[in-house]
PDB file of C-alpha atoms and ligand atoms in Angstrom:
ATOM      1  CA  MET C   1      95.659 101.876 103.575  1.00 79.00           C
ATOM      2  CA  ALA C   2      92.475 100.872 101.892  1.00 93.00           C
ATOM      3  CA  LEU C   3      89.953 102.164  99.432  1.00 97.00           C
ATOM      4  CA  LEU C   4      86.536 102.724 100.932  1.00 98.00           C
ATOM      5  CA  LYS C   5      83.212 102.225  99.179  1.00 98.00           C
ATOM      6  CA  ILE C   6      81.493 105.473  98.272  1.00 98.00           C
ATOM      7  CA  ILE C   7      77.774 105.289  98.852  1.00 98.00           C
ATOM      8  CA  THR C   8      75.477 106.923  96.359  1.00 98.00           C
ATOM      9  CA  PHE C   9      72.100 108.588  96.070  1.00 96.00           C
ATOM     10  CA  PRO C  10      69.401 107.608  97.053  1.00 96.00           C
ATOM     11  CA  ASP C  11      71.011 105.750  99.993  1.00 98.00           C
ATOM     12  CA  PRO C  12      69.203 107.173 103.065  1.00 97.00           C
ATOM     13  CA  PHE C  13      72.483 107.204 105.026  1.00 98.00           C
ATOM     14  CA  LEU C  14      73.472 110.276 102.990  1.00 98.00           C
ATOM     15  CA  ARG C  15      70.523 112.126 104.536  1.00 98.00           C
ATOM     16  CA  LEU C  16      71.510 111.699 108.186  1.00 98.00           C
ATOM     17  CA  LYS C  17      73.036 114.432 110.313  1.00 98.00           C
ATOM     18  CA  ALA C  18      76.557 113.239 111.110  1.00 98.00           C
ATOM     19  CA  LYS C  19      77.864 112.974 114.669  1.00 98.00           C
ATOM     20  CA  THR C  20      80.486 115.155 116.334  1.00 98.00           C
ATOM     21  CA  VAL C  21      83.975 113.632 116.349  1.00 98.00           C
ATOM     22  CA  THR C  22      85.313 113.121 119.876  1.00 98.00           C
ATOM     23  CA  ASP C  23      87.833 110.301 119.392  1.00 98.00           C
ATOM     24  CA  PHE C  24      91.018 111.321 117.573  1.00 98.00           C
ATOM     25  CA  GLY C  25      92.753 107.974 118.138  1.00 98.00           C
ATOM     26  CA  LYS C  26      94.443 105.528 115.825  1.00 98.00           C
ATOM     27  CA  ASP C  27      91.281 104.326 114.068  1.00 98.00           C
ATOM     28  CA  PHE C  28      90.354 107.911 113.283  1.00 98.00           C
ATOM     29  CA  GLN C  29      93.817 108.619 111.821  1.00 98.00           C
ATOM     30  CA  THR C  30      93.509 105.536 109.614  1.00 98.00           C
ATOM     31  CA  LEU C  31      90.076 106.696 108.482  1.00 98.00           C
ATOM     32  CA  VAL C  32      91.503 110.099 107.469  1.00 98.00           C
ATOM     33  CA  GLU C  33      94.260 108.447 105.395  1.00 98.00           C
ATOM     34  CA  ASN C  34      91.812 106.024 103.780  1.00 98.00           C
ATOM     35  CA  MET C  35      89.492 108.890 102.884  1.00 98.00           C
ATOM     36  CA  PHE C  36      92.329 110.755 101.137  1.00 98.00           C
ATOM     37  CA  GLU C  37      93.224 107.615  99.228  1.00 97.00           C
ATOM     38  CA  THR C  38      89.600 106.964  98.257  1.00 98.00           C
ATOM     39  CA  MET C  39      89.113 110.582  97.154  1.00 97.00           C
ATOM     40  CA  ARG C  40      92.218 110.564  94.947  1.00 95.00           C
ATOM     41  CA  ASP C  41      91.263 107.239  93.422  1.00 96.00           C
ATOM     42  CA  ALA C  42      87.704 108.369  92.585  1.00 95.00           C
ATOM     43  CA  PRO C  43      89.012 110.999  91.616  1.00 93.00           C
ATOM     44  CA  GLY C  44      87.540 113.897  93.533  1.00 95.00           C
ATOM     45  CA  VAL C  45      88.669 117.041  95.343  1.00 95.00           C
ATOM     46  CA  GLY C  46      86.614 116.557  98.488  1.00 97.00           C
ATOM     47  CA  LEU C  47      85.040 113.763 100.489  1.00 98.00           C
ATOM     48  CA  ALA C  48      82.854 113.804 103.594  1.00 98.00           C
ATOM     49  CA  ALA C  49      82.731 110.874 106.026  1.00 98.00           C
ATOM     50  CA  PRO C  50      78.999 110.152 105.482  1.00 98.00           C
ATOM     51  CA  GLN C  51      79.851 109.400 101.833  1.00 98.00           C
ATOM     52  CA  ILE C  52      81.830 106.361 102.929  1.00 98.00           C
ATOM     53  CA  GLY C  53      79.260 105.286 105.508  1.00 98.00           C
ATOM     54  CA  GLU C  54      80.726 106.895 108.646  1.00 98.00           C
ATOM     55  CA  SER C  55      78.450 109.179 110.628  1.00 98.00           C
ATOM     56  CA  LEU C  56      81.205 111.630 111.593  1.00 98.00           C
ATOM     57  CA  ARG C  57      81.671 115.363 111.070  1.00 98.00           C
ATOM     58  CA  LEU C  58      84.838 114.917 109.041  1.00 98.00           C
ATOM     59  CA  VAL C  59      85.741 116.326 105.628  1.00 98.00           C
ATOM     60  CA  VAL C  60      88.920 115.896 103.596  1.00 98.00           C
ATOM     61  CA  VAL C  61      89.799 118.191 100.691  1.00 98.00           C
ATOM     62  CA  GLU C  62      92.742 118.214  98.331  1.00 96.00           C
ATOM     63  CA  TYR C  63      92.676 121.199  96.061  1.00 91.00           C
ATOM     64  CA  LYS C  64      95.098 122.460  93.454  1.00 85.00           C
ATOM     65  CA  ASP C  65      94.630 125.907  91.983  1.00 80.00           C
ATOM     66  CA  GLU C  66      94.517 125.079  88.284  1.00 76.00           C
ATOM     67  CA  GLU C  67      95.145 128.677  87.273  1.00 78.00           C
ATOM     68  CA  ASN C  68      98.553 128.526  88.913  1.00 80.00           C
ATOM     69  CA  GLU C  69     100.613 125.709  87.387  1.00 79.00           C
ATOM     70  CA  ASN C  70     103.257 125.832  90.084  1.00 84.00           C
ATOM     71  CA  ALA C  71     100.825 125.699  92.973  1.00 85.00           C
ATOM     72  CA  LYS C  72     101.157 122.646  95.179  1.00 88.00           C
ATOM     73  CA  PRO C  73      97.956 120.845  96.125  1.00 90.00           C
ATOM     74  CA  LYS C  74      96.557 122.015  99.436  1.00 93.00           C
ATOM     75  CA  ARG C  75      95.315 119.362 101.812  1.00 96.00           C
ATOM     76  CA  PHE C  76      92.649 120.073 104.388  1.00 98.00           C
ATOM     77  CA  VAL C  77      91.242 117.905 107.141  1.00 98.00           C
ATOM     78  CA  LEU C  78      88.247 119.615 108.722  1.00 98.00           C
ATOM     79  CA  VAL C  79      86.817 118.001 111.833  1.00 98.00           C
ATOM     80  CA  ASN C  80      83.599 119.345 113.363  1.00 98.00           C
ATOM     81  CA  PRO C  81      83.664 122.371 111.015  1.00 98.00           C
ATOM     82  CA  GLU C  82      81.392 125.374 111.513  1.00 98.00           C
ATOM     83  CA  PHE C  83      81.083 128.442 109.319  1.00 98.00           C
ATOM     84  CA  THR C  84      81.837 131.675 111.138  1.00 98.00           C
ATOM     85  CA  ASP C  85      81.265 133.957 108.165  1.00 98.00           C
ATOM     86  CA  LYS C  86      79.854 133.760 104.642  1.00 98.00           C
ATOM     87  CA  SER C  87      80.125 136.537 102.069  1.00 98.00           C
ATOM     88  CA  GLU C  88      76.968 138.219 100.894  1.00 98.00           C
ATOM     89  CA  GLU C  89      78.309 137.843  97.386  1.00 98.00           C
ATOM     90  CA  THR C  90      77.302 134.575  95.772  1.00 98.00           C
ATOM     91  CA  VAL C  91      78.323 132.812  92.581  1.00 98.00           C
ATOM     92  CA  VAL C  92      76.631 130.212  90.438  1.00 97.00           C
ATOM     93  CA  ASP C  93      78.816 127.418  89.074  1.00 96.00           C
ATOM     94  CA  ILE C  94      78.573 123.770  88.113  1.00 95.00           C
ATOM     95  CA  GLU C  95      79.155 121.009  90.658  1.00 96.00           C
ATOM     96  CA  GLY C  96      79.305 117.268  90.625  1.00 95.00           C
ATOM     97  CA  CYS C  97      79.386 114.826  93.506  1.00 97.00           C
ATOM     98  CA  LEU C  98      80.942 111.375  93.924  1.00 97.00           C
ATOM     99  CA  SER C  99      77.696 110.284  95.600  1.00 98.00           C
ATOM    100  CA  VAL C 100      75.515 111.542  92.744  1.00 97.00           C
ATOM    101  CA  PRO C 101      77.176 109.887  89.726  1.00 93.00           C
ATOM    102  CA  ALA C 102      76.718 110.973  86.099  1.00 92.00           C
ATOM    103  CA  LEU C 103      74.930 114.217  86.944  1.00 95.00           C
ATOM    104  CA  ALA C 104      75.928 117.829  87.385  1.00 96.00           C
ATOM    105  CA  GLY C 105      74.100 120.875  88.616  1.00 96.00           C
ATOM    106  CA  GLU C 106      74.196 124.639  88.768  1.00 97.00           C
ATOM    107  CA  VAL C 107      74.471 125.712  92.373  1.00 98.00           C
ATOM    108  CA  GLU C 108      74.592 129.156  93.949  1.00 98.00           C
ATOM    109  CA  ARG C 109      77.185 129.373  96.750  1.00 98.00           C
ATOM    110  CA  HIS C 110      78.739 132.082  98.876  1.00 98.00           C
ATOM    111  CA  TYR C 111      81.819 133.449  97.142  1.00 98.00           C
ATOM    112  CA  ALA C 112      83.913 133.442 100.328  1.00 98.00           C
ATOM    113  CA  VAL C 113      83.657 131.682 103.686  1.00 98.00           C
ATOM    114  CA  LYS C 114      85.434 131.568 107.013  1.00 98.00           C
ATOM    115  CA  LEU C 115      85.207 128.582 109.280  1.00 98.00           C
ATOM    116  CA  LYS C 116      86.461 127.117 112.476  1.00 98.00           C
ATOM    117  CA  ALA C 117      87.147 123.429 112.897  1.00 98.00           C
ATOM    118  CA  GLN C 118      89.567 121.019 114.508  1.00 98.00           C
ATOM    119  CA  ASN C 119      92.488 119.431 112.726  1.00 98.00           C
ATOM    120  CA  ARG C 120      92.949 115.659 112.589  1.00 98.00           C
ATOM    121  CA  PHE C 121      94.464 115.673 116.078  1.00 98.00           C
ATOM    122  CA  GLY C 122      91.704 117.777 117.644  1.00 98.00           C
ATOM    123  CA  LYS C 123      93.540 121.097 117.661  1.00 98.00           C
ATOM    124  CA  PRO C 124      91.332 124.137 116.897  1.00 98.00           C
ATOM    125  CA  ILE C 125      91.967 125.715 113.492  1.00 98.00           C
ATOM    126  CA  ARG C 126      90.517 128.562 111.465  1.00 98.00           C
ATOM    127  CA  VAL C 127      90.358 128.510 107.695  1.00 98.00           C
ATOM    128  CA  LYS C 128      89.218 131.023 105.108  1.00 97.00           C
ATOM    129  CA  ALA C 129      88.583 130.376 101.461  1.00 97.00           C
ATOM    130  CA  GLU C 130      87.193 132.020  98.372  1.00 96.00           C
ATOM    131  CA  GLY C 131      86.156 130.952  94.919  1.00 96.00           C
ATOM    132  CA  TRP C 132      86.332 127.275  94.076  1.00 95.00           C
ATOM    133  CA  LEU C 133      87.800 126.236  97.420  1.00 96.00           C
ATOM    134  CA  ALA C 134      84.981 128.026  99.262  1.00 98.00           C
ATOM    135  CA  ARG C 135      82.537 126.116  97.051  1.00 98.00           C
ATOM    136  CA  ILE C 136      84.175 122.776  97.896  1.00 98.00           C
ATOM    137  CA  PHE C 137      83.949 123.525 101.622  1.00 98.00           C
ATOM    138  CA  GLN C 138      80.265 124.447 101.356  1.00 98.00           C
ATOM    139  CA  HIS C 139      79.496 121.322  99.313  1.00 98.00           C
ATOM    140  CA  GLU C 140      81.361 118.971 101.682  1.00 98.00           C
ATOM    141  CA  ILE C 141      80.054 120.501 104.890  1.00 98.00           C
ATOM    142  CA  ASP C 142      76.510 120.190 103.504  1.00 98.00           C
ATOM    143  CA  HIS C 143      77.109 116.415 103.439  1.00 98.00           C
ATOM    144  CA  LEU C 144      77.526 116.477 107.236  1.00 98.00           C
ATOM    145  CA  ASP C 145      73.950 117.735 107.528  1.00 98.00           C
ATOM    146  CA  GLY C 146      72.499 115.326 104.992  1.00 98.00           C
ATOM    147  CA  VAL C 147      72.265 117.954 102.253  1.00 98.00           C
ATOM    148  CA  LEU C 148      73.171 117.028  98.668  1.00 98.00           C
ATOM    149  CA  TYR C 149      73.860 119.609  95.982  1.00 98.00           C
ATOM    150  CA  PRO C 150      70.704 118.811  93.935  1.00 97.00           C
ATOM    151  CA  ASP C 151      68.725 120.134  96.961  1.00 98.00           C
ATOM    152  CA  ARG C 152      70.246 123.541  96.255  1.00 97.00           C
ATOM    153  CA  ALA C 153      70.636 123.362  92.479  1.00 98.00           C
ATOM    154  CA  THR C 154      68.701 125.580  90.117  1.00 96.00           C
ATOM    155  CA  ARG C 155      69.262 123.003  87.375  1.00 96.00           C
ATOM    156  CA  VAL C 156      70.490 119.394  87.391  1.00 96.00           C
ATOM    157  CA  PHE C 157      71.525 117.834  84.101  1.00 95.00           C
ATOM    158  CA  GLN C 158      73.387 114.975  82.493  1.00 95.00           C
ATOM    159  CA  PRO C 159      76.674 116.463  81.344  1.00 89.00           C
ATOM    160  CA  SER C 160      78.239 115.653  77.971  1.00 84.00           C
ATOM    161  CA  GLU C 161      81.760 114.200  77.808  1.00 77.00           C
ATOM    162  CA  GLU C 162      83.026 117.688  77.108  1.00 75.00           C
ATOM    163  CA  ASP C 163      81.186 119.157  80.090  1.00 72.00           C
ATOM    164  CA  LEU C 164      82.624 116.435  82.302  1.00 69.00           C
ATOM    165  CA  GLU C 165      86.159 117.524  81.505  1.00 68.00           C
ATOM    166  CA  ASN C 166      85.326 120.986  82.776  1.00 67.00           C
ATOM    167  CA  ILE C 167      83.667 119.907  85.981  1.00 64.00           C
ATOM    168  CA  ARG C 168      86.036 119.461  88.841  1.00 55.00           C
ATOM    169  CA  ASP C 169      84.085 117.469  91.359  1.00 51.00           C
TER     170      ASP C 169
HETATM  171 ZN1   ZN Y 201      79.402 115.568  97.323  1.00 82.44          ZN
END
């Protein structure tokens, strides 16, 4: 396994629309593992392939519900994801991004989402999420279309040390 370099704003690669994944072979499996390793090392809770310089519709997420101490981290690999439903209800919360270092922003997101995707082997899957996990999915899937959270933010700011501890990016 290997750590991958995370590219950062304003690299124009982050603005491209990523390509559909069609090859689920060995190189792709290695890429998925390397993305998990890179995300944990950063550390972050989500990473999209364009952030490491691959134009592929691939997102990895590892999320632990911090309100439930006994919860095990949930791992998601979403390939070619598409939203099938988004709640009318929205919530505003603070986000960060590994590709937009040292900043944070207030972003309005749908409270709950449903999506269809393929798993790492190409098998169709359906996933639903609410709250923070739904926010992570929306943030990461935006990366596949070249959208960064400051595009949607009502306010972008430089967080204090204390703020940083509270932002789970
Ligand atoms: Zn991001």
